[in-house]
Structure formats: C-alpha cells, structure tokens
Tab-separated table of C-alpha atoms in Angstrom:
chain	number	residue	atom	x	y	z
A	256	MET	CA	-20.976	-0.309	-13.371
A	257	LEU	CA	-19.603	2.559	-10.614
A	258	LEU	CA	-16.702	3.857	-11.695
A	259	LEU	CA	-14.319	4.929	-8.441
A	260	THR	CA	-11.872	6.861	-9.117
A	261	GLN	CA	-9.307	9.831	-7.888
A	262	TYR	CA	-9.295	11.363	-11.560
A	263	TYR	CA	-11.770	12.492	-14.075
A	264	GLU	CA	-12.588	15.201	-16.611
A	265	PRO	CA	-12.471	18.145	-16.950
A	266	GLU	CA	-8.440	17.947	-15.851
A	267	VAL	CA	-5.888	17.217	-18.386
A	268	GLY	CA	-3.713	13.975	-17.702
A	269	ALA	CA	-3.178	10.339	-19.135
A	270	ALA	CA	-5.494	8.471	-16.653
A	271	GLN	CA	-8.530	11.503	-17.379
A	272	THR	CA	-8.524	10.351	-20.951
A	273	ARG	CA	-8.325	6.917	-20.845
A	274	LEU	CA	-10.442	6.586	-18.327
A	275	ARG	CA	-12.617	8.836	-20.368
A	276	GLU	CA	-12.041	6.919	-23.420
A	277	THR	CA	-13.292	3.717	-20.668
A	278	VAL	CA	-16.230	5.284	-20.147
A	279	ALA	CA	-17.629	6.079	-23.755
A	280	GLY	CA	-16.528	2.390	-24.745
A	281	LEU	CA	-18.347	0.588	-21.709
A	282	ARG	CA	-21.250	2.678	-22.638
A	283	GLU	CA	-21.215	1.677	-26.540
A	284	ARG	CA	-21.218	-1.949	-25.095
A	285	GLY	CA	-24.571	-1.508	-22.801
A	286	PHE	CA	-23.294	-0.552	-19.769
A	287	ARG	CA	-24.787	1.665	-17.537
A	288	VAL	CA	-21.893	4.011	-15.923
A	289	THR	CA	-21.882	6.082	-12.940
A	290	VAL	CA	-18.802	8.110	-11.932
A	291	VAL	CA	-17.527	8.581	-8.288
A	292	ALA	CA	-14.706	11.184	-8.208
A	293	PRO	CA	-13.640	14.610	-6.390
A	294	VAL	CA	-14.260	17.902	-7.293
A	295	PRO	CA	-11.394	18.531	-10.071
A	296	SER	CA	-7.879	19.640	-8.285
A	297	TYR	CA	-5.190	17.905	-10.614
A	298	PRO	CA	-2.494	17.951	-10.711
A	299	LEU	CA	-1.605	21.246	-9.139
A	300	GLY	CA	-3.865	21.104	-6.296
A	301	VAL	CA	-6.338	23.437	-7.170
A	302	ILE	CA	-9.756	23.633	-7.208
A	303	PRO	CA	-11.764	25.181	-10.395
A	304	GLU	CA	-13.618	28.118	-8.947
A	305	PRO	CA	-17.243	26.216	-10.603
A	306	TYR	CA	-16.113	23.338	-7.995
A	307	ARG	CA	-15.513	25.031	-5.070
A	308	TRP	CA	-18.816	25.247	-3.707
A	309	TRP	CA	-18.577	22.077	-0.290
A	310	ARG	CA	-21.531	19.955	-1.506
A	311	PRO	CA	-21.450	17.300	-3.992
A	312	MET	CA	-22.186	17.895	-7.896
A	313	ARG	CA	-23.705	15.487	-10.163
A	314	THR	CA	-23.386	16.391	-13.726
A	315	ARG	CA	-23.064	14.609	-17.223
A	316	ILE	CA	-20.153	13.927	-19.789
A	317	LEU	CA	-20.135	12.109	-22.793
A	318	GLY	CA	-23.428	10.520	-21.318
A	319	ALA	CA	-21.984	9.146	-18.524
A	320	THR	CA	-22.794	10.588	-15.455
A	321	VAL	CA	-20.444	12.044	-13.152
A	322	ILE	CA	-21.261	12.270	-9.273
A	323	ARG	CA	-18.362	14.832	-7.759
A	324	LEU	CA	-17.396	14.882	-3.627
A	325	PRO	CA	-16.119	17.492	-1.980
A	326	THR	CA	-12.653	16.761	-0.367
A	327	ILE	CA	-9.449	19.084	0.028
A	328	ALA	CA	-7.025	19.604	-2.168
A	329	ILE	CA	-3.772	20.871	-1.711
A	330	PRO	CA	-1.465	22.557	-3.667
A	331	GLY	CA	2.190	21.546	-4.092
A	332	ALA	CA	4.776	18.722	-4.938
A	333	ARG	CA	5.202	16.723	-1.504
A	334	MET	CA	4.042	13.336	-1.511
A	335	SER	CA	2.603	14.111	2.145
A	336	ARG	CA	-0.080	16.273	0.533
A	337	ARG	CA	-0.647	13.857	-1.741
A	338	ILE	CA	-1.670	11.115	0.266
A	339	VAL	CA	-3.368	13.807	2.257
A	340	ALA	CA	-5.493	14.356	-0.664
A	341	GLN	CA	-6.012	10.723	-1.844
A	342	ALA	CA	-7.050	9.688	2.081
A	343	ALA	CA	-9.117	12.873	1.913
A	344	PHE	CA	-10.986	11.519	-0.713
A	345	ALA	CA	-11.448	7.678	0.075
A	346	GLY	CA	-13.442	8.899	3.643
A	347	VAL	CA	-15.583	10.853	1.034
A	348	SER	CA	-16.233	8.370	-1.147
A	349	MET	CA	-17.583	6.184	1.064
A	350	ALA	CA	-20.952	7.837	0.323
A	351	SER	CA	-21.159	6.555	-2.999
A	352	LEU	CA	-22.292	3.378	-0.718
A	353	GLY	CA	-25.908	4.675	-1.054
A	354	LEU	CA	-25.128	3.760	-5.102
A	355	ALA	CA	-24.694	0.490	-4.326
A	356	GLY	CA	-27.813	-1.485	-4.924
A	357	ARG	CA	-28.874	0.380	-8.047
A	358	HIS	CA	-25.052	-1.364	-9.877
A	359	ASP	CA	-24.095	-4.934	-10.467
A	360	VAL	CA	-20.120	-4.345	-10.379
A	361	VAL	CA	-17.454	-1.302	-9.159
A	362	LEU	CA	-13.940	-0.419	-11.223
A	363	VAL	CA	-11.878	1.097	-8.899
A	364	GLU	CA	-8.626	2.597	-10.405
A	365	SER	CA	-6.046	2.617	-7.723
A	366	PRO	CA	-4.539	5.109	-7.488
A	367	PRO	CA	-5.267	5.892	-4.539
A	368	LEU	CA	-4.935	2.549	-2.347
A	369	LEU	CA	-6.687	3.964	0.155
A	370	LEU	CA	-10.148	3.095	-1.919
A	371	ALA	CA	-9.775	-0.367	-0.706
A	372	VAL	CA	-11.272	0.790	1.782
A	373	THR	CA	-14.383	1.894	-0.010
A	374	ALA	CA	-13.998	-1.535	-1.952
A	375	ARG	CA	-14.845	-3.592	0.313
A	376	ALA	CA	-17.507	-1.780	1.836
A	377	PHE	CA	-18.934	-2.192	-1.283
A	378	ARG	CA	-18.197	-5.957	-0.791
A	379	ALA	CA	-19.627	-5.875	2.267
A	380	ALA	CA	-23.155	-4.559	0.640
A	381	GLY	CA	-23.222	-7.347	-1.672
A	382	LEU	CA	-21.491	-5.548	-4.422
A	383	PRO	CA	-18.244	-7.589	-6.466
A	384	TYR	CA	-15.588	-5.075	-7.328
A	385	VAL	CA	-12.671	-4.979	-10.415
A	386	PHE	CA	-10.018	-3.523	-8.867
A	387	HIS	CA	-7.212	-1.884	-11.726
A	388	VAL	CA	-3.584	-1.352	-10.757
A	389	ALA	CA	-2.357	1.537	-12.444
A	390	ASP	CA	0.172	1.841	-10.901
A	391	PRO	CA	1.301	-0.471	-7.707
A	392	TRP	CA	1.113	1.414	-4.483
A	393	PRO	CA	2.943	0.820	-1.756
A	394	ASP	CA	6.083	-0.297	-4.205
A	395	PHE	CA	5.629	3.293	-6.425
A	396	PRO	CA	6.598	5.001	-3.288
A	397	ILE	CA	8.629	3.142	-1.993
A	398	ALA	CA	10.414	2.914	-5.203
A	399	MET	CA	10.945	6.992	-5.381
A	400	GLY	CA	12.210	7.083	-1.348
A	401	TYR	CA	8.849	7.185	0.298
A	402	LEU	CA	7.287	5.397	2.984
A	403	ARG	CA	10.774	4.660	4.769
A	404	SER	CA	9.203	3.991	8.124
A	405	PRO	CA	8.462	0.187	8.818
A	406	ALA	CA	5.329	0.872	10.458
A	407	ALA	CA	3.847	2.913	7.314
A	408	ARG	CA	5.168	0.421	5.110
A	409	ARG	CA	3.349	-2.286	6.889
A	410	LEU	CA	-0.006	-0.513	7.202
A	411	ALA	CA	0.410	0.318	3.533
A	412	TYR	CA	0.786	-3.288	2.516
A	413	GLY	CA	-1.678	-4.142	4.980
A	414	ILE	CA	-4.144	-1.532	2.783
A	415	GLU	CA	-2.570	-3.289	-0.840
A	416	ASP	CA	-3.633	-7.022	0.784
A	417	LEU	CA	-7.249	-5.967	1.925
A	418	ALA	CA	-8.037	-4.596	-1.510
A	419	TYR	CA	-6.611	-7.709	-3.379
A	420	ARG	CA	-8.349	-10.229	-1.040
A	421	GLY	CA	-11.677	-8.728	-1.704
A	422	ALA	CA	-11.533	-8.436	-5.563
A	423	ALA	CA	-13.367	-10.370	-7.648
A	424	ALA	CA	-10.682	-9.491	-9.830
A	425	ILE	CA	-6.966	-7.613	-10.594
A	426	THR	CA	-6.348	-5.683	-13.831
A	427	THR	CA	-2.885	-4.219	-14.197
A	428	VAL	CA	-1.303	-2.967	-17.376
A	429	SER	CA	2.064	-4.576	-18.026
A	430	PRO	CA	3.158	-7.687	-18.116
A	431	GLY	CA	5.746	-7.165	-15.734
A	432	LEU	CA	3.043	-5.807	-13.484
A	433	VAL	CA	1.426	-8.950	-13.722
A	434	GLU	CA	3.971	-11.392	-12.439
A	435	LEU	CA	4.367	-8.600	-9.856
A	436	LEU	CA	1.138	-9.088	-8.102
A	437	SER	CA	0.388	-12.109	-9.036
A	438	ALA	CA	3.366	-13.001	-6.373
A	439	LYS	CA	1.391	-11.791	-3.862
A	440	PRO	CA	-0.678	-14.595	-2.149
A	441	SER	CA	-3.552	-12.166	-1.757
A	442	ALA	CA	-3.919	-11.293	-5.818
A	443	ALA	CA	-2.735	-14.889	-6.857
A	444	GLY	CA	-5.018	-16.422	-9.776
A	445	ARG	CA	-6.735	-13.451	-9.990
A	446	VAL	CA	-4.405	-10.742	-11.934
A	447	ARG	CA	-5.719	-10.447	-15.222
A	448	LEU	CA	-3.477	-8.300	-18.079
A	449	LEU	CA	-5.457	-4.940	-19.584
A	450	PRO	CA	-2.808	-2.677	-21.234
A	451	ASN	CA	-3.165	0.764	-21.799
A	452	GLY	CA	-4.437	1.621	-25.094
A	453	VAL	CA	-5.548	4.164	-27.682
A	454	ASP	CA	-7.934	5.252	-29.954
A	455	THR	CA	-5.965	5.084	-33.047
A	456	ASP	CA	-8.985	7.163	-34.925
A	457	ARG	CA	-8.312	10.300	-33.291
A	458	PHE	CA	-4.764	10.899	-34.859
A	459	ASP	CA	-4.315	12.155	-38.577
A	460	ALA	CA	-0.775	10.262	-39.562
A	461	SER	CA	-1.407	11.689	-42.932
A	462	VAL	CA	-0.237	15.172	-41.616
A	463	THR	CA	2.957	16.068	-41.803
A	464	PRO	CA	5.069	17.646	-39.511
A	465	ALA	CA	5.796	20.766	-41.673
A	466	GLU	CA	2.106	20.908	-42.034
A	467	GLY	CA	1.279	20.668	-38.865
A	468	ARG	CA	3.560	23.605	-37.544
A	469	ARG	CA	1.954	25.703	-40.049
A	470	ARG	CA	-1.446	25.265	-38.286
A	471	LEU	CA	-0.017	25.687	-34.860
A	472	GLY	CA	1.660	28.516	-36.020
A	473	TRP	CA	5.484	27.035	-34.931
A	474	PRO	CA	8.529	27.961	-36.299
A	475	GLU	CA	9.943	25.639	-39.123
A	476	TRP	CA	12.609	23.955	-36.965
A	477	PHE	CA	13.366	20.067	-36.476
A	478	THR	CA	10.505	19.748	-33.254
A	479	ILE	CA	10.118	16.997	-30.550
A	480	VAL	CA	7.519	17.299	-28.099
A	481	TYR	CA	6.990	15.974	-24.539
A	482	VAL	CA	3.310	15.665	-24.040
A	483	GLY	CA	1.954	14.640	-20.402
A	484	THR	CA	2.721	15.218	-17.237
A	485	VAL	CA	5.483	16.810	-15.534
A	486	GLY	CA	6.095	14.749	-12.154
A	487	LEU	CA	7.681	12.359	-10.410
A	488	ALA	CA	8.280	9.467	-12.631
A	489	GLN	CA	9.417	11.186	-15.338
A	490	GLY	CA	12.826	12.043	-14.420
A	491	ILE	CA	12.264	15.337	-16.513
A	492	GLY	CA	15.740	16.399	-15.150
A	493	SER	CA	17.320	14.287	-17.290
A	494	LEU	CA	15.996	15.828	-20.621
A	495	LEU	CA	17.298	19.058	-19.141
A	496	ASP	CA	20.048	18.044	-19.020
A	497	ALA	CA	20.341	16.243	-22.707
A	498	ALA	CA	19.502	19.890	-24.070
A	499	ALA	CA	22.243	21.370	-22.762
A	500	LEU	CA	24.378	18.722	-24.653
A	501	ILE	CA	22.378	18.760	-27.640
A	502	GLU	CA	24.419	19.953	-30.689
A	503	VAL	CA	22.207	20.677	-33.520
A	504	PRO	CA	19.574	22.698	-33.916
A	505	VAL	CA	16.060	21.376	-32.810
A	506	SER	CA	12.977	23.327	-30.876
A	507	ILE	CA	12.163	20.764	-27.582
A	508	ARG	CA	8.872	21.528	-26.340
A	509	ILE	CA	7.147	19.892	-23.008
A	510	VAL	CA	3.599	20.705	-23.335
A	511	GLY	CA	2.292	19.667	-19.369
A	512	GLU	CA	1.912	20.029	-15.874
A	513	GLY	CA	3.264	18.680	-12.687
A	514	VAL	CA	4.278	19.024	-9.510
A	515	GLU	CA	8.173	19.356	-10.238
A	516	LYS	CA	7.205	21.531	-12.925
A	517	PRO	CA	8.038	25.133	-11.417
A	518	ALA	CA	11.753	23.515	-10.074
A	519	LEU	CA	12.273	22.534	-13.507
A	520	VAL	CA	10.936	25.902	-14.986
A	521	ALA	CA	13.557	27.455	-12.664
A	522	ARG	CA	16.443	25.467	-13.805
A	523	ALA	CA	15.996	25.361	-17.103
A	524	GLU	CA	15.861	29.117	-16.691
A	525	ALA	CA	18.936	29.181	-15.062
A	526	MET	CA	20.854	26.535	-17.306
A	527	LYS	CA	19.675	29.506	-19.690
A	528	LEU	CA	18.422	26.692	-22.116
A	529	THR	CA	17.170	27.818	-26.041
A	530	ASN	CA	16.476	24.556	-26.987
A	531	LEU	CA	14.123	23.856	-24.435
A	532	THR	CA	10.367	25.177	-23.664
A	533	PHE	CA	8.197	24.565	-21.113
A	534	GLU	CA	4.212	25.337	-22.327
A	535	PRO	CA	1.139	24.911	-20.284
A	536	ALA	CA	-0.968	21.475	-20.512
A	537	VAL	CA	-3.634	21.267	-23.320
A	538	PRO	CA	-7.250	19.654	-23.818
A	539	GLN	CA	-6.773	15.807	-24.747
A	540	ALA	CA	-8.930	17.161	-27.666
A	541	GLU	CA	-5.612	19.080	-28.595
A	542	VAL	CA	-2.785	16.587	-28.302
A	543	PRO	CA	-3.498	15.012	-32.173
A	544	ALA	CA	-2.354	18.428	-33.355
A	545	ILE	CA	0.457	19.177	-30.872
A	546	LEU	CA	2.296	15.521	-31.832
A	547	ALA	CA	1.182	16.577	-35.664
A	548	ALA	CA	3.323	19.536	-35.607
A	549	ALA	CA	6.256	17.225	-34.351
A	550	ASP	CA	9.008	15.303	-35.941
A	551	ALA	CA	9.579	12.550	-33.239
A	552	ALA	CA	7.964	12.328	-29.349
A	553	LEU	CA	9.589	12.216	-26.049
A	554	VAL	CA	8.755	9.362	-23.520
A	555	ILE	CA	11.048	9.464	-20.307
A	556	LEU	CA	10.778	7.768	-17.432
A	557	ARG	CA	12.977	7.072	-13.973
A	558	ALA	CA	15.535	4.086	-13.423
A	559	GLY	CA	14.786	1.289	-11.365
A	560	PRO	CA	12.563	-1.902	-11.802
A	561	LEU	CA	9.295	-0.516	-11.230
A	562	PHE	CA	9.355	2.280	-13.952
A	563	GLU	CA	10.410	-0.790	-16.092
A	564	GLN	CA	7.275	-1.874	-16.402
A	565	SER	CA	5.597	1.162	-17.094
A	566	LEU	CA	3.317	1.452	-20.193
A	567	PRO	CA	2.913	4.950	-20.770
A	568	THR	CA	-0.489	6.086	-22.547
A	569	LYS	CA	1.872	8.771	-24.215
A	570	LEU	CA	4.142	6.576	-25.874
A	571	LEU	CA	0.870	4.885	-27.374
A	572	GLU	CA	-0.333	7.938	-28.736
A	573	ALA	CA	2.675	9.049	-30.182
A	574	MET	CA	2.851	6.009	-31.967
A	575	ALA	CA	-0.973	6.064	-33.290
A	576	ALA	CA	0.201	9.695	-34.834
A	577	ALA	CA	2.801	7.853	-36.852
A	578	ARG	CA	5.708	9.799	-35.121
A	579	PRO	CA	8.666	7.759	-34.138
A	580	VAL	CA	9.401	7.933	-30.191
A	581	VAL	CA	13.159	9.105	-28.281
A	582	VAL	CA	12.695	7.246	-25.619
A	583	GLY	CA	15.018	7.696	-22.252
A	584	ALA	CA	13.467	5.151	-20.426
A	585	ASP	CA	14.497	1.258	-19.353
A	586	GLY	CA	12.149	-1.938	-19.655
A	587	LEU	CA	8.734	-2.631	-21.544
A	588	ALA	CA	8.838	0.971	-22.930
A	589	ALA	CA	11.840	0.574	-24.620
A	590	ARG	CA	11.382	-2.955	-25.853
A	591	ILE	CA	8.145	-1.849	-27.944
A	592	VAL	CA	9.731	1.211	-29.512
A	593	GLY	CA	12.786	-1.116	-30.192
A	594	ASP	CA	11.046	-4.208	-31.582
A	595	ALA	CA	9.150	-2.156	-34.182
A	596	ASP	CA	12.175	-0.297	-34.810
A	597	ALA	CA	9.768	2.381	-34.517
A	598	GLY	CA	12.607	4.945	-32.695
A	599	TYR	CA	15.592	5.613	-30.422
A	600	LEU	CA	16.336	4.323	-27.921
A	601	ALA	CA	18.589	5.803	-24.571
A	602	ARG	CA	18.830	4.922	-20.948
A	603	ALA	CA	16.887	5.748	-18.651
A	604	GLU	CA	18.053	9.011	-16.766
A	605	ASP	CA	21.545	8.828	-18.938
A	606	ALA	CA	21.210	12.466	-20.342
A	607	ALA	CA	24.322	12.058	-23.001
A	608	GLY	CA	22.640	9.050	-24.407
A	609	LEU	CA	19.404	11.177	-24.702
A	610	ALA	CA	21.318	14.093	-26.500
A	611	ARG	CA	23.063	11.594	-29.042
A	612	ALA	CA	19.149	9.948	-29.499
A	613	ILE	CA	17.970	12.973	-30.481
A	614	GLU	CA	20.851	14.216	-32.637
A	615	ALA	CA	20.276	10.775	-34.396
A	616	CYS	CA	16.555	11.298	-35.108
A	617	SER	CA	17.141	15.037	-36.403
A	618	ARG	CA	20.092	13.495	-38.957
A	619	ASP	CA	17.928	10.370	-39.829
A	620	PRO	CA	16.187	9.820	-43.283
A	621	GLU	CA	14.272	7.434	-42.234
A	622	ARG	CA	12.043	9.101	-39.616
A	623	VAL	CA	9.161	8.728	-41.653
A	624	ARG	CA	9.215	4.721	-42.271
A	625	LYS	CA	10.056	4.617	-38.197
A	626	GLY	CA	6.844	6.237	-37.467
A	627	ALA	CA	4.828	4.556	-39.836
A	628	ALA	CA	6.298	1.482	-37.953
A	629	ALA	CA	4.837	2.902	-34.681
A	630	ARG	CA	1.836	3.256	-36.190
A	631	ALA	CA	1.665	-0.407	-37.610
A	632	THR	CA	2.462	-1.624	-33.667
A	633	VAL	CA	-0.498	0.466	-31.931
A	634	VAL	CA	-2.580	-0.303	-34.504
A	635	THR	CA	-2.438	-4.155	-34.274
A	636	ASP	CA	-1.511	-4.247	-30.547
A	637	TYR	CA	-2.981	-1.439	-28.658
A	638	ASP	CA	-6.146	-0.480	-30.103
A	639	ARG	CA	-8.522	0.605	-27.554
A	640	VAL	CA	-11.562	-1.146	-29.134
A	641	ALA	CA	-10.402	-5.103	-28.592
A	642	ILE	CA	-9.090	-3.580	-24.633
A	643	LEU	CA	-12.488	-2.444	-23.799
A	644	ASP	CA	-13.734	-5.643	-24.984
A	645	ARG	CA	-11.542	-7.432	-22.659
A	646	LEU	CA	-12.751	-4.706	-19.654
A	647	ALA	CA	-16.845	-5.686	-20.055
A	648	GLY	CA	-15.943	-9.185	-20.352
A	649	ILE	CA	-14.196	-9.185	-16.906
A	650	LEU	CA	-16.608	-6.584	-15.802
A	651	ARG	CA	-19.791	-8.761	-16.650
A	652	GLU	CA	-17.343	-11.894	-15.391
A	653	ALA	CA	-17.450	-10.130	-12.071
A	654	SER	CA	-20.555	-9.557	-11.653
A	655	MET	CA	-22.088	-12.794	-11.296
A	656	ARG	CA	-19.985	-13.415	-8.679
C-alpha cells in the first residue's frame, strides 16, 4: 500500500499520530507500506535543518519506508499560505507515480484536496485509490469564511468531484460527514464510515492526577489541559474569555502549536490571565503523561454545522486516559461525552458556559467516575484495533478493482 499524505512524523499533531498508528497497524496486518509526504513543516511552516536540502529523502519510521519530497513551506497563519504549501506538495507528489507498479492500492489523505489530481493520475496508471476525508474540503474553508469567490468555489468543487468519481472507496470520520458526502452525486454509494480511534493501551488509567503532576513537577492545583493544535477550527479564544470569568482556583494548560497561537499568547498577556499558560507541543509519546497529570481535559471547537460533525482525536485520547472531558462544542463530540456521562458540556464559543462547566468539574466529587465512564466508552466503541481491521478490509477490496 502507498500512503499519500501532507502530514507525517516527525511532525507533532493528531493527524500525524493517527497516520503513524495506521501505518503500524496495517503492517501488522500484512501490508507493505510506503509513505509519501513533504518534508516536515507543520504547524509553523518551518522546515527543520536536517530536511532543508532540496532533494527527496528516504527514511524508515516504525518499519515503513517514508519518502520525503521537497516542497514549499511558508510561515504564517493565512489560509492562502496553507493552500500554497498544499498546492506545492500536490505538484511534487506526481513524482511518486514511479512507485505505482510496486503497490496494489493508494490511500490518499485529504486535506489537501489538491491531492485529487495525483490520485487520478494513479488511477489512470492502473492503481486504485481510497480517498480518506479527515476534513471536508472545500466545505471547511467555505465555512471558515474563505473561498468567497464564486469562481474559486466552482474550481474547488470541481476538484472534489474529480477526487470522488475516481475513488474505489471514500472514507470519513463521523456519521454526519458520511451523510454530507453521500449526498454528493460523485460520492454516492461509496462512502464508508472510518472513525478516528485510539490505542487505549498507550494510556495508564491507574495513574492519579496528583501522581501525574508529581512526575512532571507541576504544582498541586486543580489542573485542566488542552492538548492539540491551536488552529483555525478550535476557537481557543473562547477559552481565554472563559478563563477570565472562572471564580475557582484552576490551572489551565494549553499544550500545542498552531497558526493562531502567537495571537492568542499576546491576547492572554494583554488580558493578564494568571490561571492559563501556553506550553510547546510535545511528542506524541509524552501525551499520556500530560493527560495523566490533569484532573480533566478540554475539547473546544468553533460553532457551525460543519464543526458539529468533527470527532477530534484529542477527545478520544483524553477518554482513553480515564479523564473527564470539558467539551465546548456542539454536535458529535458533545453527544459522545453526554451519552457516556463522561464530562461537562458547554455550547460552542460560549465563554460563560465554558467557565461554568470548568467550575462544575472542579467541584464535582464524581470526576473519577466520569473518567472511568469515558475510558469504558472508547474501549467499547473507538479502539483502534477494530477500526484498523475495517480499513484493512476496505483497502483489500479496493485493490481488487
């Protein structure tokens, strides 16, 4: 199998973790995997020193061959810069067509949607592909207020149509997105649910928050953490507003990087928030220790129908760590936590509601029970083993077309 993706290790992020574990799981199921990705630059748009030579590089990560292609990385938060970087990789990814004869199927990770062009080139060369939609483009940037030009939207939807019509199967992460994509004529009848999952064995649910804090040298305060991308979809600004309203002692730690972080750090300093700190992103191997040191975890998303269908990996990781979750979001994430009685809910972008939810969490003697309910839910419904079995079946079926 060939995996074509914009994001991969050693970059840090939810997508990178999911894809690394996907590759490892597929290899355990008998797949020979080659990954094609650009040189690392996410999320800051800066290429690390070892990758700055303008030439392809071949490495091995967890037993899989990883081919890094030179491309353009542009620091900054603008969507236009992101699209330039994505377009650059989509262009150079055509070089991977030379690998077509050595593989049976391609798994294409979207975004970026522009990889549709390379995917169709693989199809023309006789290699079928599965198109995985982690975030629906162009619907996502349109919902964020981008792609306002009718001509740009027509072009983007045309590329989406190109991707779906050529795919042997289309996979996506939530029932709502299955419904959204299935309504598109180019995808109808081939959309399969492939939710995000989590390797529950990575998380030791027996570690108490106090013990976790001692291991990290954190002070013994009620602690709530956000671990993940500080990006456009999350709406972390509402957390800053909530922090200003909270009337109980709390330490809020935002662990991660992203395009919105510099502006949010400056805003937090201007607000003189003493109960909230920003910390650098950590390698994925350190995420269990961060969650173990928390009394609860945060999952925040912007308001809007598109975000209501999101299933953040950070939610599943927090639940696997047996931590209750404070959710500032509408839709699927809130339903999962609410149905399991595994946390505390506030509406998306409702700072006052989020402050009340954090305060309720700090006072609740049932926190440990809610954390146990969270872990039980992911073990039953979102364990990565069953999800990888499903993906392996989809890939094998696609390879025979």
